[in-house]
Short mmCIF file of C-alpha atoms and ligand atoms in Angstrom, two decimals:
data_model
loop_
_atom_site.label_atom_id
_atom_site.label_comp_id
_atom_site.label_asym_id
_atom_site.label_seq_id
_atom_site.Cartn_x
_atom_site.Cartn_y
_atom_site.Cartn_z
CA MET A 271 -0.14 19.42 -22.49
CA PHE A 272 -0.86 19.08 -26.17
CA ILE A 273 -2.32 15.69 -27.03
CA GLU A 274 -1.24 14.99 -30.58
CA GLN A 275 -3.49 12.78 -32.66
CA SER A 276 -3.81 11.79 -36.25
CA ASP A 277 -6.61 9.78 -37.83
CA GLY A 278 -8.17 9.31 -34.40
CA GLU A 279 -5.04 7.77 -32.91
CA ILE A 280 -3.15 9.45 -30.08
CA ALA A 281 0.60 9.77 -30.72
CA GLY A 282 2.74 7.53 -28.49
CA VAL A 283 4.74 10.54 -27.30
CA SER A 284 1.56 12.16 -25.92
CA LEU A 285 0.90 9.07 -23.78
CA GLU A 286 4.52 9.21 -22.57
CA LEU A 287 4.06 12.92 -21.76
CA LEU A 288 0.96 12.13 -19.72
CA GLY A 289 3.13 9.80 -17.60
CA ALA A 290 5.82 12.46 -17.12
CA GLY A 291 3.23 15.22 -16.65
CA ARG A 292 1.43 13.20 -13.97
CA GLU A 293 4.61 13.15 -11.89
CA LEU A 294 5.15 16.92 -12.29
CA ALA A 295 1.50 17.75 -11.55
CA ASP A 296 1.56 15.60 -8.39
CA LYS A 297 4.70 17.38 -7.17
CA LEU A 298 3.12 20.79 -7.81
CA GLU A 299 -0.27 19.62 -6.48
CA VAL A 300 -2.16 20.82 -9.55
CA PRO A 301 -4.43 18.98 -11.99
CA LEU A 302 -2.90 17.56 -15.16
CA SER A 303 -4.72 18.75 -18.27
CA GLY A 304 -4.59 17.63 -21.88
CA ILE A 305 -5.64 19.65 -24.93
CA LEU A 306 -7.28 17.66 -27.67
CA LEU A 307 -7.82 19.40 -31.00
CA GLY A 308 -9.26 17.84 -34.14
CA ASP A 309 -12.41 16.75 -35.91
CA GLY A 310 -14.35 14.01 -34.13
CA VAL A 311 -11.70 13.61 -31.42
CA ARG A 312 -13.86 13.93 -28.30
CA LYS A 313 -14.08 10.13 -28.12
CA LEU A 314 -10.34 10.03 -27.38
CA SER A 315 -10.79 11.92 -24.09
CA SER A 316 -11.32 8.77 -22.02
CA ARG A 317 -7.97 7.44 -23.21
CA VAL A 318 -6.27 10.72 -22.24
CA ILE A 319 -7.78 10.40 -18.75
CA GLY A 320 -6.96 6.68 -18.52
CA TYR A 321 -3.31 7.51 -19.20
CA GLY A 322 -3.11 10.11 -16.43
CA ALA A 323 -4.95 13.38 -17.16
CA ASP A 324 -7.44 14.96 -14.73
CA ILE A 325 -8.98 17.35 -17.26
CA VAL A 326 -9.28 17.21 -21.05
CA TYR A 327 -10.11 20.36 -22.99
CA VAL A 328 -11.60 19.45 -26.35
CA ILE A 329 -12.06 21.62 -29.41
CA ASP A 330 -13.80 19.55 -32.04
CA HIS A 331 -14.05 21.41 -35.35
CA PRO A 332 -13.93 20.39 -39.04
CA VAL A 333 -11.21 22.99 -39.73
CA LEU A 334 -9.00 21.12 -37.22
CA LYS A 335 -9.27 17.82 -39.13
CA ASN A 336 -5.65 17.95 -40.29
CA TYR A 337 -2.82 19.65 -38.45
CA ARG A 338 -2.07 23.18 -39.60
CA THR A 339 0.02 25.70 -37.71
CA GLU A 340 -2.50 28.50 -37.93
CA SER A 341 -5.67 26.69 -36.84
CA TYR A 342 -3.98 24.65 -34.09
CA MET A 343 -2.12 27.68 -32.77
CA ARG A 344 -5.40 29.56 -32.51
CA GLY A 345 -6.94 26.67 -30.58
CA VAL A 346 -4.01 26.39 -28.15
CA ASN A 347 -3.70 30.14 -27.66
CA PHE A 348 -7.39 30.43 -26.88
CA LEU A 349 -7.18 27.72 -24.21
CA ALA A 350 -3.86 28.98 -22.82
CA GLY A 351 -5.33 32.50 -22.54
CA LYS A 352 -8.44 31.24 -20.79
CA TYR A 353 -6.94 28.66 -18.40
CA LYS A 354 -3.42 30.10 -17.92
CA PRO A 355 -1.34 26.92 -17.47
CA GLU A 356 1.93 27.16 -15.52
CA ILE A 357 3.61 24.56 -17.73
CA PHE A 358 2.80 23.42 -21.25
CA LEU A 359 4.40 20.34 -22.85
CA TYR A 360 4.41 19.05 -26.41
CA GLY A 361 5.90 15.95 -28.04
CA ALA A 362 9.01 16.81 -30.07
CA THR A 363 7.42 15.51 -33.27
CA PRO A 364 7.42 17.58 -36.47
CA ASN A 365 3.90 18.91 -35.67
CA GLY A 366 4.60 19.31 -31.94
CA LYS A 367 7.76 21.33 -32.61
CA ASP A 368 6.02 23.44 -35.22
CA LEU A 369 3.07 24.20 -32.95
CA ALA A 370 5.18 24.86 -29.85
CA SER A 371 7.40 27.39 -31.61
CA ALA A 372 4.39 29.21 -33.08
CA VAL A 373 2.61 29.32 -29.71
CA ALA A 374 5.78 30.46 -27.89
CA THR A 375 6.20 33.31 -30.35
CA ASP A 376 2.58 34.36 -30.10
CA LEU A 377 2.49 34.21 -26.28
CA SER A 378 5.99 35.74 -25.95
CA THR A 379 7.20 32.98 -23.71
CA GLY A 380 10.21 30.65 -23.61
CA LEU A 381 10.47 27.18 -25.13
CA THR A 382 13.02 24.46 -24.44
CA ALA A 383 13.26 22.19 -27.46
CA ASP A 384 14.03 18.48 -27.58
CA THR A 385 14.04 17.94 -23.82
CA THR A 386 15.17 14.54 -22.52
CA MET A 387 14.57 15.07 -18.76
CA LEU A 388 11.91 17.00 -16.86
CA ASP A 389 11.57 18.01 -13.23
CA VAL A 390 10.14 20.88 -11.20
CA ASP A 391 11.46 23.14 -8.46
CA VAL A 392 8.34 23.01 -6.30
CA ASP A 393 9.19 26.05 -4.14
CA LYS A 394 9.91 28.33 -7.09
CA ARG A 395 7.33 26.58 -9.29
CA LEU A 396 9.87 26.36 -12.09
CA LEU A 397 10.01 23.72 -14.80
CA GLU A 398 13.52 22.23 -15.07
CA ALA A 399 13.83 21.11 -18.67
CA SER A 400 17.11 19.33 -19.46
CA ARG A 401 18.60 18.53 -22.83
CA PRO A 402 22.04 17.83 -24.33
CA ALA A 403 23.83 21.09 -25.19
CA PHE A 404 27.13 22.31 -26.66
CA GLY A 405 27.38 19.48 -29.16
CA GLY A 406 25.98 17.06 -26.65
CA ASN A 407 28.98 17.35 -24.33
CA ILE A 408 26.90 18.54 -21.37
CA MET A 409 23.33 18.28 -20.16
CA ALA A 410 21.88 21.77 -19.73
CA THR A 411 18.91 22.46 -17.47
CA ILE A 412 16.93 25.36 -18.88
CA LEU A 413 14.55 27.53 -16.85
CA CYS A 414 11.97 30.05 -17.96
CA LYS A 415 11.85 32.27 -14.90
CA LYS A 416 9.76 35.23 -15.98
CA ASN A 417 7.25 34.29 -18.64
CA ARG A 418 4.31 31.89 -18.61
CA PRO A 419 3.50 29.25 -19.60
CA GLN A 420 6.84 27.51 -19.27
CA MET A 421 7.01 25.36 -22.39
CA ALA A 422 9.05 22.40 -23.60
CA THR A 423 8.98 19.86 -26.38
CA VAL A 424 9.95 16.37 -25.23
CA ARG A 425 11.61 13.74 -27.35
CA PRO A 426 9.58 10.64 -28.11
CA LYS A 427 10.58 7.45 -26.28
CA VAL A 428 12.45 9.09 -23.40
CA MET A 429 9.55 9.29 -20.92
CA LYS A 430 7.47 6.33 -19.80
CA ALA A 431 3.69 6.12 -20.29
CA LEU A 432 1.68 4.90 -17.31
CA PRO A 433 -0.30 1.70 -17.75
CA PHE A 434 -3.81 2.49 -19.05
CA ASP A 435 -6.34 2.64 -16.20
CA GLU A 436 -9.91 2.50 -17.45
CA THR A 437 -11.27 3.24 -13.97
CA ARG A 438 -9.56 6.65 -13.74
CA GLN A 439 -12.03 9.52 -13.54
CA GLY A 440 -11.56 12.94 -15.08
CA THR A 441 -13.40 15.95 -16.45
CA ILE A 442 -13.98 16.64 -20.13
CA ILE A 443 -14.51 20.31 -21.00
CA ASP A 444 -15.80 21.13 -24.48
CA GLU A 445 -14.71 24.47 -25.85
CA GLU A 446 -15.58 26.31 -29.03
CA ILE A 447 -13.67 28.78 -31.13
CA SER A 448 -14.61 30.51 -34.31
CA LEU A 449 -12.64 29.02 -37.22
CA ARG A 450 -13.54 29.39 -40.88
CA GLU A 451 -11.85 27.48 -43.67
CA GLU A 452 -11.86 30.60 -45.88
CA GLU A 453 -9.71 32.40 -43.31
CA MET A 454 -6.97 29.75 -43.39
CA ARG A 455 -3.87 30.69 -45.32
CA THR A 456 -2.97 27.05 -46.05
CA LYS A 457 -5.03 24.19 -47.48
CA VAL A 458 -4.33 20.50 -46.96
CA ILE A 459 -4.55 18.95 -50.42
CA ASP A 460 -3.45 15.43 -49.54
CA VAL A 461 -1.95 13.51 -46.62
CA VAL A 462 0.76 11.04 -47.64
CA LYS A 463 1.82 8.48 -45.07
CA ASP A 464 5.57 7.99 -44.60
CA ILE A 465 6.25 4.28 -44.41
CA THR A 466 9.95 3.88 -43.75
CA LYS A 467 12.29 1.54 -41.96
CA LYS A 468 12.62 4.12 -39.16
CA ALA A 469 9.41 2.90 -37.59
CA ASN A 470 10.90 -0.60 -37.41
CA LEU A 471 13.84 0.57 -35.32
CA ALA A 472 11.73 2.71 -32.97
CA ASP A 473 9.32 -0.19 -32.40
CA ALA A 474 11.91 -3.01 -32.31
CA HIS A 475 11.85 -5.34 -29.29
CA VAL A 476 15.50 -6.28 -29.69
CA ILE A 477 18.26 -4.17 -31.27
CA VAL A 478 21.83 -5.11 -32.06
CA CYS A 479 23.84 -1.92 -32.32
CA GLY A 480 27.27 -1.92 -33.92
CA GLY A 481 29.87 0.69 -32.96
CA LYS A 482 33.27 1.65 -34.34
CA GLY A 483 34.89 -1.16 -32.32
CA ILE A 484 33.28 -3.60 -34.74
CA GLY A 485 32.93 -1.05 -37.53
CA ASP A 486 34.25 -2.76 -40.63
CA ALA A 487 32.66 -5.00 -43.24
CA LYS A 488 33.53 -8.19 -41.33
CA GLY A 489 32.24 -6.73 -38.07
CA LEU A 490 28.97 -5.56 -39.57
CA GLN A 491 28.45 -9.02 -41.05
CA LEU A 492 28.67 -10.38 -37.50
CA ILE A 493 26.19 -7.74 -36.29
CA HIS A 494 23.70 -8.75 -39.00
CA GLU A 495 24.22 -12.44 -38.29
CA LEU A 496 23.60 -11.96 -34.58
CA ALA A 497 20.47 -9.91 -35.34
CA ASN A 498 19.16 -12.54 -37.78
CA THR A 499 19.74 -15.31 -35.26
CA ILE A 500 17.51 -13.67 -32.66
CA GLY A 501 15.08 -11.76 -34.90
CA ALA A 502 16.49 -8.37 -33.89
CA SER A 503 16.80 -5.07 -35.76
CA VAL A 504 20.22 -3.61 -36.54
CA GLY A 505 21.29 -0.10 -35.55
CA GLY A 506 24.56 1.80 -35.44
CA THR A 507 26.45 4.63 -33.82
CA ARG A 508 27.11 7.78 -35.78
CA ASP A 509 30.67 6.68 -36.54
CA VAL A 510 29.41 3.50 -38.20
CA ILE A 511 26.75 5.40 -40.15
CA GLU A 512 29.27 8.02 -41.29
CA ALA A 513 31.61 5.26 -42.43
CA GLY A 514 28.80 4.26 -44.81
CA LEU A 515 28.38 0.83 -43.22
CA LEU A 516 24.68 1.34 -42.39
CA PRO A 517 22.01 3.73 -43.76
CA HIS A 518 21.27 7.01 -41.94
CA GLU A 519 17.85 5.92 -40.69
CA LEU A 520 19.55 3.29 -38.53
CA GLN A 521 21.56 5.79 -36.47
CA ILE A 522 20.72 5.69 -32.77
CA GLY A 523 21.29 8.69 -30.53
CA GLN A 524 20.84 12.40 -30.19
CA THR A 525 20.79 13.07 -33.92
CA GLY A 526 19.29 9.71 -34.79
CA GLU A 527 16.52 7.53 -33.40
CA THR A 528 15.54 7.20 -29.74
CA VAL A 529 14.84 3.56 -28.98
CA THR A 530 13.45 1.63 -26.00
CA PRO A 531 13.68 -2.07 -26.85
CA LYS A 532 13.43 -4.91 -24.36
CA ILE A 533 17.04 -5.88 -25.15
CA TYR A 534 19.79 -3.66 -26.56
CA PHE A 535 23.15 -5.09 -27.58
CA ALA A 536 25.84 -2.38 -27.71
CA ILE A 537 28.81 -3.95 -29.46
CA GLY A 538 32.03 -2.00 -29.83
CA VAL A 539 30.13 1.11 -28.70
CA SER A 540 32.01 3.47 -26.35
CA GLY A 541 28.88 4.98 -24.78
CA ALA A 542 29.29 8.65 -25.74
CA ILE A 543 26.53 10.82 -24.23
CA GLN A 544 25.12 11.56 -27.69
CA HIS A 545 24.62 7.84 -28.24
CA VAL A 546 23.44 7.02 -24.73
CA VAL A 547 20.57 9.57 -24.75
CA GLY A 548 19.03 7.56 -27.58
CA MET A 549 19.14 4.12 -25.93
CA LYS A 550 19.49 4.46 -22.16
CA ASN A 551 15.83 3.63 -21.53
CA SER A 552 16.16 0.16 -23.05
CA GLU A 553 14.92 -2.45 -20.57
CA LEU A 554 18.08 -4.58 -20.65
CA ILE A 555 21.41 -3.45 -22.07
CA ILE A 556 24.18 -5.90 -22.93
CA ALA A 557 27.51 -4.24 -23.76
CA ILE A 558 30.55 -5.86 -25.31
CA ASN A 559 33.67 -3.73 -25.26
CA SER A 560 37.42 -4.42 -25.05
CA ASP A 561 37.93 -1.44 -22.72
CA PRO A 562 36.75 -2.20 -19.16
CA HIS A 563 36.47 1.56 -18.51
CA ALA A 564 34.23 2.30 -21.51
CA PRO A 565 31.33 4.57 -20.38
CA ILE A 566 28.79 2.18 -21.95
CA PHE A 567 29.31 -0.12 -18.94
CA GLU A 568 27.82 2.62 -16.72
CA VAL A 569 24.41 2.14 -18.36
CA ALA A 570 24.73 -1.57 -19.17
CA THR A 571 22.79 -4.26 -17.31
CA TYR A 572 25.38 -6.87 -18.33
CA GLY A 573 28.88 -6.11 -19.53
CA ILE A 574 31.31 -8.38 -21.35
CA VAL A 575 34.90 -7.14 -21.54
CA GLY A 576 36.74 -8.54 -24.52
CA ASP A 577 37.25 -8.56 -28.26
CA ALA A 578 33.87 -8.42 -30.01
CA TYR A 579 35.30 -10.26 -33.02
CA GLU A 580 35.90 -13.25 -30.73
CA ILE A 581 32.83 -12.93 -28.49
CA VAL A 582 30.09 -12.30 -31.07
CA PRO A 583 30.70 -15.52 -33.11
CA LYS A 584 30.52 -17.52 -29.84
CA LEU A 585 27.32 -15.73 -28.88
CA ILE A 586 25.80 -16.47 -32.30
CA GLU A 587 26.76 -20.14 -31.95
CA GLN A 588 25.18 -20.40 -28.50
CA LEU A 589 22.01 -18.55 -29.50
CA LYS A 590 21.61 -20.75 -32.58
CA GLN A 591 21.89 -23.74 -30.26
CA ILE A 592 19.18 -22.30 -27.98
CA ARG A 593 16.98 -21.69 -31.02
CA VAL A 594 17.30 -25.31 -32.06
CA GLU A 595 16.44 -26.41 -28.51
CA GLN A 596 13.39 -24.09 -28.50
CA GLY A 597 12.16 -25.45 -31.83
CA GLY A 598 13.26 -22.49 -33.96
CA GLU A 599 11.66 -19.77 -31.86
CA VAL A 600 13.37 -17.27 -29.55
CA SER A 601 11.15 -15.84 -26.82
CA TYR A 602 11.98 -12.57 -25.03
CA VAL A 603 9.11 -12.57 -22.57
C1 FAD B 946 26.27 17.10 -32.00
C2 FAD B 946 26.64 15.65 -31.97
C3 FAD B 946 25.62 14.72 -32.21
C4 FAD B 946 25.95 13.37 -32.18
N1 FAD B 946 24.93 12.46 -32.39
C5 FAD B 946 25.21 11.15 -32.28
C6 FAD B 946 24.19 10.17 -32.43
O1 FAD B 946 23.02 10.46 -32.68
N2 FAD B 946 24.54 8.87 -32.29
C7 FAD B 946 25.81 8.46 -32.02
O2 FAD B 946 26.04 7.24 -31.90
N3 FAD B 946 26.79 9.36 -31.91
C8 FAD B 946 26.54 10.68 -32.05
N4 FAD B 946 27.56 11.58 -31.95
C9 FAD B 946 28.94 11.08 -31.89
C10 FAD B 946 29.37 10.62 -30.52
O3 FAD B 946 29.91 11.71 -29.81
C11 FAD B 946 30.46 9.53 -30.58
O4 FAD B 946 31.52 10.02 -31.35
C12 FAD B 946 29.97 8.23 -31.20
O5 FAD B 946 28.78 7.78 -30.58
C13 FAD B 946 31.05 7.17 -31.00
O6 FAD B 946 30.70 6.04 -31.71
P1 FAD B 946 31.34 4.64 -31.32
O7 FAD B 946 30.95 4.30 -29.92
O8 FAD B 946 30.93 3.72 -32.40
O9 FAD B 946 32.90 4.89 -31.48
P2 FAD B 946 34.04 5.11 -30.40
O10 FAD B 946 33.71 6.18 -29.45
O11 FAD B 946 35.31 5.25 -31.20
O12 FAD B 946 34.08 3.75 -29.57
C14 FAD B 946 34.49 2.53 -30.05
C15 FAD B 946 34.48 1.58 -28.89
O13 FAD B 946 34.79 0.28 -29.34
C16 FAD B 946 35.66 -0.35 -28.41
N5 FAD B 946 36.40 -1.36 -29.17
C17 FAD B 946 37.44 -1.19 -30.03
N6 FAD B 946 37.80 -2.37 -30.56
C18 FAD B 946 36.99 -3.30 -30.02
C19 FAD B 946 36.86 -4.72 -30.16
N7 FAD B 946 37.65 -5.42 -31.01
N8 FAD B 946 35.92 -5.36 -29.44
C20 FAD B 946 35.10 -4.69 -28.57
N9 FAD B 946 35.17 -3.36 -28.41
C21 FAD B 946 36.09 -2.68 -29.13
C22 FAD B 946 36.52 0.75 -27.87
O14 FAD B 946 37.00 0.40 -26.57
C23 FAD B 946 35.54 1.91 -27.82
O15 FAD B 946 34.90 2.00 -26.55
C24 FAD B 946 27.27 12.94 -31.95
C25 FAD B 946 28.26 13.90 -31.70
C26 FAD B 946 27.95 15.23 -31.72
C27 FAD B 946 29.04 16.23 -31.45
#
């Protein structure tokens, strides 16, 4: 799998992929390998092994300092040609998607984009890459029967990283390719970091998500008040975002953010598949909905059936009381 890094830091999705890849490799009884490309990145190999890899192939080269399609594709294609992997995974980040599509084209193989579930058919040695399809109404499992490697990009935050094990042993293989800056068709002039609120939502420990069932100005005020009381971040379903009640970067779901907080409040949220794919891996889900048959209750840890406009103010009152009793702090541990 492609281990994405920037400024010497491995992307979270690559660590998650190592966890998912470990499971697939064990089923297929093959080693799990990571590809690390960059400038001065060899030192990251021990982390890649500690998170689950057996082998790390490293190409350390100044031309690979910043991600560029051409140079990274050449590195991956060289390694794929030499070691012939059965399966090749990438994080579905902007760079991961860009690289995967370029490699797939060059190697004339298939690519399943934005996967949310992975498995293998051990007998047929086929990767089963599943993702929402047809407007998110069904989950489609996509196979690449004829060409190799079988490739997929995997959405961040849907797989679970293994705990880091510093005692794990693996092999580091240094490789070299000929790359010259003059040959590159693109130059990186500057790298500008994107510091947006999005990161807050993806990293939030507690999220209060408002759906259409509480989707008016009064309802959203309650959502914000509940979030403020417990130090949570606010998110919304697409319906709430499209109604202009919350900004786009706070949308959770298939076409929004994927989140994995410790606690997720789904308030007035029906639990449509396109929403659920973005939050189902939250540790604890508390749903409030007036319809006892709402699909959100199928993924909820705790469900409260009733009118959110009545329940949420009571919840806020009780949580404020707990805060006072705890000396102003709310602990989620
Ligand atoms: C291609 C595609 C991509 C999509 N991407 C996303 C996405 O990223 N994120 C997303 O969220 N959606 C997405 N959607 C939309 C998705 O299908 C649903 O339409 C949307 O999630 C529904 O939002 P909702 O739960 O807020 O509203 P609804 O489905 O209308 O549900 C409202 C819920 O509130 C309950 N309710 C009503 N009144 C009350 C009350 N007083 N108290 C308590 N409960 C109450 C109702 O019982 C109901 O269950 C996408 C759709 C498509 C086709």
